[in-house]
Amino acid sequence: MEIMLFGLLAVLVIFMVINTRKRNKQMKAEQEEKAQKTVPGAKVLLQGGLYGTVVSFDPENLDQPAQIELAPGAVVEVHSQAILRVVEPTEDAEDADDEFDSADEVPAADAITDEQLPPLTVETPEQTRARLEGDADAK
């Protein structure tokens, strides 16, 4: 009985070692691919959800901050590990840009008139409180 338990333990340990080595190889390959793609001019997604364009990045020295341009003229320094991934344009985005190339296809800003909009009503704090208390009573 004890031999079976030791055998099962050995199988689990071997499985964990193999799985860890496989995951480490995969992570290293992803890091190398990201380092190759992160070149000046590449569009990237940062950890905070911001998109920007790489101004400078040193894949050899990850302690040196990367410079990312978030908007024209707005360059920020971020830790090189804050770059989540390199964003590659998709064919759908290119097709969407082609749809509105001519000025006659762009929807007019004044297409909706004031008559088509519902009337704007402002609720007072007392009305809001009464409405919310009524909702709570209904439950």
CSV table of C-alpha atoms in Angstrom, one decimal:
chain,number,residue,atom,x,y,z
A,1,MET,CA,0.0,0.0,0.0
A,2,GLU,CA,2.8,2.4,0.9
A,3,ILE,CA,4.6,1.6,-2.4
A,4,MET,CA,1.5,2.6,-4.3
A,5,LEU,CA,1.4,5.9,-2.5
A,6,PHE,CA,5.1,6.6,-3.2
A,7,GLY,CA,4.6,5.6,-6.8
A,8,LEU,CA,1.6,8.0,-7.1
A,9,LEU,CA,3.6,10.8,-5.5
A,10,ALA,CA,6.5,10.2,-7.9
A,11,VAL,CA,4.2,10.4,-10.9
A,12,LEU,CA,2.7,13.7,-9.6
A,13,VAL,CA,6.2,15.2,-9.0
A,14,ILE,CA,7.4,14.1,-12.5
A,15,PHE,CA,4.2,15.6,-14.0
A,16,MET,CA,4.7,18.9,-12.1
A,17,VAL,CA,8.4,19.1,-13.3
A,18,ILE,CA,7.5,18.5,-16.9
A,19,ASN,CA,4.6,20.9,-16.8
A,20,THR,CA,6.8,23.7,-15.2
A,21,ARG,CA,9.6,23.2,-17.8
A,22,LYS,CA,7.1,23.4,-20.6
A,23,ARG,CA,5.5,26.6,-19.2
A,24,ASN,CA,8.9,28.2,-18.7
A,25,LYS,CA,9.9,27.5,-22.3
A,26,GLN,CA,6.6,28.9,-23.6
A,27,MET,CA,7.0,32.1,-21.5
A,28,LYS,CA,10.6,32.6,-22.6
A,29,ALA,CA,9.5,32.2,-26.3
A,30,GLU,CA,6.7,34.8,-25.8
A,31,GLN,CA,9.1,37.2,-24.1
A,32,GLU,CA,11.6,36.9,-26.9
A,33,GLU,CA,8.9,37.4,-29.5
A,34,LYS,CA,7.6,40.5,-27.7
A,35,ALA,CA,11.2,41.9,-27.5
A,36,GLN,CA,11.6,41.4,-31.2
A,37,LYS,CA,8.3,43.1,-32.1
A,38,THR,CA,8.7,46.0,-29.6
A,39,VAL,CA,10.6,48.4,-31.9
A,40,PRO,CA,10.2,52.2,-32.3
A,41,GLY,CA,7.0,52.9,-34.1
A,42,ALA,CA,5.1,49.8,-33.0
A,43,LYS,CA,1.7,50.2,-31.4
A,44,VAL,CA,1.6,48.6,-27.9
A,45,LEU,CA,-1.0,48.0,-25.1
A,46,LEU,CA,0.2,48.9,-21.6
A,47,GLN,CA,-0.8,47.1,-18.4
A,48,GLY,CA,-3.1,50.0,-17.5
A,49,GLY,CA,-5.1,49.6,-20.7
A,50,LEU,CA,-3.5,52.5,-22.5
A,51,TYR,CA,-2.5,52.2,-26.1
A,52,GLY,CA,0.6,54.0,-27.3
A,53,THR,CA,3.5,54.0,-29.8
A,54,VAL,CA,7.0,53.0,-28.8
A,55,VAL,CA,9.5,55.8,-29.0
A,56,SER,CA,12.4,53.9,-27.4
A,57,PHE,CA,12.8,50.5,-25.9
A,58,ASP,CA,15.9,48.5,-24.9
A,59,PRO,CA,15.2,44.7,-24.9
A,60,GLU,CA,18.7,44.0,-23.5
A,61,ASN,CA,18.3,46.2,-20.4
A,62,LEU,CA,14.8,45.7,-19.0
A,63,ASP,CA,15.5,48.0,-16.0
A,64,GLN,CA,15.8,51.0,-18.4
A,65,PRO,CA,12.3,52.6,-18.8
A,66,ALA,CA,10.7,52.5,-22.2
A,67,GLN,CA,9.4,55.7,-23.7
A,68,ILE,CA,5.8,55.5,-25.1
A,69,GLU,CA,4.0,58.2,-26.9
A,70,LEU,CA,0.3,58.2,-25.8
A,71,ALA,CA,-0.8,61.2,-27.9
A,72,PRO,CA,1.1,63.4,-30.3
A,73,GLY,CA,3.7,65.1,-28.2
A,74,ALA,CA,2.8,63.3,-24.9
A,75,VAL,CA,5.7,60.9,-24.3
A,76,VAL,CA,5.7,59.0,-21.0
A,77,GLU,CA,8.4,56.7,-19.4
A,78,VAL,CA,7.1,53.3,-18.3
A,79,HIS,CA,8.8,50.2,-16.9
A,80,SER,CA,9.6,47.9,-19.8
A,81,GLN,CA,7.6,45.1,-18.2
A,82,ALA,CA,4.5,47.4,-18.3
A,83,ILE,CA,4.2,46.7,-22.0
A,84,LEU,CA,1.6,44.0,-22.1
A,85,ARG,CA,1.7,43.2,-25.9
A,86,VAL,CA,2.3,44.6,-29.3
A,87,VAL,CA,-0.9,45.4,-31.1
A,88,GLU,CA,-1.0,44.4,-34.7
A,89,PRO,CA,-3.7,45.9,-37.0
A,90,THR,CA,-6.4,43.6,-38.1
A,91,GLU,CA,-7.9,43.4,-41.5
A,92,ASP,CA,-11.3,44.4,-40.1
A,93,ALA,CA,-9.8,47.7,-38.8
A,94,GLU,CA,-8.3,48.4,-42.2
A,95,ASP,CA,-11.6,47.7,-43.9
A,96,ALA,CA,-13.4,50.0,-41.5
A,97,ASP,CA,-11.0,52.8,-42.4
A,98,ASP,CA,-11.6,52.3,-46.1
A,99,GLU,CA,-15.4,52.6,-45.6
A,100,PHE,CA,-15.2,56.3,-44.5
A,101,ASP,CA,-12.4,57.5,-46.8
A,102,SER,CA,-14.7,59.7,-48.9
A,103,ALA,CA,-16.5,62.7,-47.3
A,104,ASP,CA,-19.9,61.8,-48.7
A,105,GLU,CA,-20.0,58.5,-46.8
A,106,VAL,CA,-19.4,60.1,-43.4
A,107,PRO,CA,-22.6,60.5,-41.4
A,108,ALA,CA,-23.6,64.1,-40.9
A,109,ALA,CA,-23.3,65.5,-37.3
A,110,ASP,CA,-26.6,67.3,-37.6
A,111,ALA,CA,-28.6,64.3,-38.9
A,112,ILE,CA,-30.7,64.2,-35.7
A,113,THR,CA,-32.8,67.2,-34.9
A,114,ASP,CA,-34.0,68.4,-31.6
A,115,GLU,CA,-37.6,67.4,-32.5
A,116,GLN,CA,-36.5,63.8,-32.7
A,117,LEU,CA,-35.0,63.7,-29.2
A,118,PRO,CA,-37.2,63.0,-26.2
A,119,PRO,CA,-37.7,65.9,-23.8
A,120,LEU,CA,-35.0,66.3,-21.1
A,121,THR,CA,-36.4,66.0,-17.6
A,122,VAL,CA,-34.4,66.7,-14.5
A,123,GLU,CA,-35.1,64.9,-11.3
A,124,THR,CA,-34.8,66.6,-7.9
A,125,PRO,CA,-33.0,64.8,-5.1
A,126,GLU,CA,-36.3,64.4,-3.3
A,127,GLN,CA,-37.9,62.7,-6.3
A,128,THR,CA,-34.8,60.5,-6.7
A,129,ARG,CA,-35.0,59.4,-3.0
A,130,ALA,CA,-38.8,58.7,-3.3
A,131,ARG,CA,-38.2,56.7,-6.5
A,132,LEU,CA,-35.4,54.6,-4.9
A,133,GLU,CA,-37.4,54.0,-1.7
A,134,GLY,CA,-40.4,52.9,-3.8
A,135,ASP,CA,-38.1,50.4,-5.7
A,136,ALA,CA,-36.9,49.1,-2.4
A,137,ASP,CA,-40.5,48.7,-1.0
A,138,ALA,CA,-41.5,46.8,-4.2
A,139,LYS,CA,-38.9,44.1,-3.6
